[in-house]
Amino acid sequence: MLLTLPGNVALHAAVSRVWGGRVWVQRCLNTVMAEALSGLDPDEALRFRHRLRQAWQQCDASQARTNLQQITAALTQVNRSAGSVLAYALESTLTLQRTGRLLHSDRGLRVLNSLRTLLARAGRRLTATPVHQREMHLCAARLELEPRLRRVRHATYLPQLHAALKTSLSSKPSNT
């Protein structure tokens, strides 16, 4: 099973406990980027955001890993905490690259933007509202957002991605 998860350490631990070696964790790239760059000034954050996106767009996992390690070293010099966030998440951001099927899988499998956007839109409406109205506001936000949600492109390749996960990641998956 492939799960795209945010950076919550407790959630990762729970997933590992429940599914053990039957799950591969792909960390949400946007969550990792936001966590790593949150303490930087805007100009530095923009520079590192561009470098991170370039590294994560590479199909070759070893080349992406090398680039991410260089970015981590440079980021550590600017902000030690930011560098450690990226170092901790590095391997689990490369789960799909390690399958060798990244070209066929959509970036949507590596980010949680749709859910985050939905919750942000609903959250604006949910503050200080009675409980019985919250569900109505959440449904309204979903209906408003749904036409703009990205669909998983190349869905016909999902069975091949599943097979690639089983073969190229046959060793115990990384849950970090």
Short mmCIF file of C-alpha atoms in Angstrom, two decimals, residues 73-148:
data_model
loop_
_atom_site.label_atom_id
_atom_site.label_comp_id
_atom_site.label_asym_id
_atom_site.label_seq_id
_atom_site.Cartn_x
_atom_site.Cartn_y
_atom_site.Cartn_z
CA ALA A 73 23.91 20.84 3.35
CA ALA A 74 23.38 24.33 1.94
CA LEU A 75 20.15 24.74 3.90
CA THR A 76 21.88 23.65 7.12
CA GLN A 77 24.42 26.44 6.67
CA VAL A 78 21.59 28.99 6.39
CA ASN A 79 19.32 27.51 9.07
CA ARG A 80 20.32 24.40 11.02
CA SER A 81 16.75 23.52 11.98
CA ALA A 82 15.57 23.73 8.37
CA GLY A 83 18.40 21.45 7.26
CA SER A 84 17.52 18.85 9.86
CA VAL A 85 13.84 18.85 8.78
CA LEU A 86 14.86 18.14 5.20
CA ALA A 87 17.46 15.54 6.22
CA TYR A 88 14.85 13.67 8.29
CA ALA A 89 12.32 13.58 5.44
CA LEU A 90 14.71 13.09 2.53
CA GLU A 91 14.30 9.36 1.85
CA SER A 92 10.54 9.31 2.27
CA THR A 93 10.15 12.08 -0.32
CA LEU A 94 11.78 9.79 -2.89
CA THR A 95 9.51 6.75 -2.55
CA LEU A 96 7.98 7.10 -6.01
CA GLN A 97 11.30 7.94 -7.66
CA ARG A 98 12.72 4.68 -6.29
CA THR A 99 10.06 2.74 -8.22
CA GLY A 100 11.42 4.00 -11.54
CA ARG A 101 7.85 4.85 -12.58
CA LEU A 102 7.75 8.53 -11.72
CA LEU A 103 7.10 9.54 -15.33
CA HIS A 104 3.88 7.55 -15.30
CA SER A 105 2.67 8.67 -11.90
CA ASP A 106 1.12 12.01 -11.26
CA ARG A 107 2.63 14.52 -8.87
CA GLY A 108 -0.77 14.35 -7.17
CA LEU A 109 0.38 11.11 -5.56
CA ARG A 110 3.17 13.03 -3.83
CA VAL A 111 1.24 16.01 -2.39
CA LEU A 112 -1.74 16.59 -0.12
CA ASN A 113 -2.73 20.00 -1.51
CA SER A 114 -6.32 19.15 -2.27
CA LEU A 115 -7.08 18.11 1.30
CA ARG A 116 -5.16 21.04 2.76
CA THR A 117 -6.96 23.50 0.45
CA LEU A 118 -10.34 22.04 1.34
CA LEU A 119 -9.64 22.29 5.07
CA ALA A 120 -8.30 25.84 4.74
CA ARG A 121 -11.41 26.97 2.86
CA ALA A 122 -13.71 25.20 5.27
CA GLY A 123 -11.71 26.40 8.28
CA ARG A 124 -12.48 30.02 7.47
CA ARG A 125 -16.15 29.20 7.67
CA LEU A 126 -15.98 26.81 10.62
CA THR A 127 -14.67 29.18 13.25
CA ALA A 128 -17.35 30.26 15.70
CA THR A 129 -20.13 28.32 14.01
CA PRO A 130 -22.50 25.92 15.72
CA VAL A 131 -21.64 22.25 15.36
CA HIS A 132 -24.67 21.47 13.19
CA GLN A 133 -23.58 24.11 10.64
CA ARG A 134 -19.97 22.93 10.37
CA GLU A 135 -20.84 19.88 8.28
CA MET A 136 -22.89 22.05 5.95
CA HIS A 137 -19.97 24.48 5.53
CA LEU A 138 -17.53 21.63 4.90
CA CYS A 139 -19.80 20.23 2.17
CA ALA A 140 -20.17 23.68 0.62
CA ALA A 141 -16.38 24.13 0.58
CA ARG A 142 -15.98 20.71 -1.05
CA LEU A 143 -18.52 21.52 -3.75
CA GLU A 144 -16.83 24.85 -4.42
CA LEU A 145 -13.37 23.30 -4.60
CA GLU A 146 -14.10 20.02 -6.40
CA PRO A 147 -14.04 21.33 -9.99
CA ARG A 148 -10.52 22.65 -9.39
#
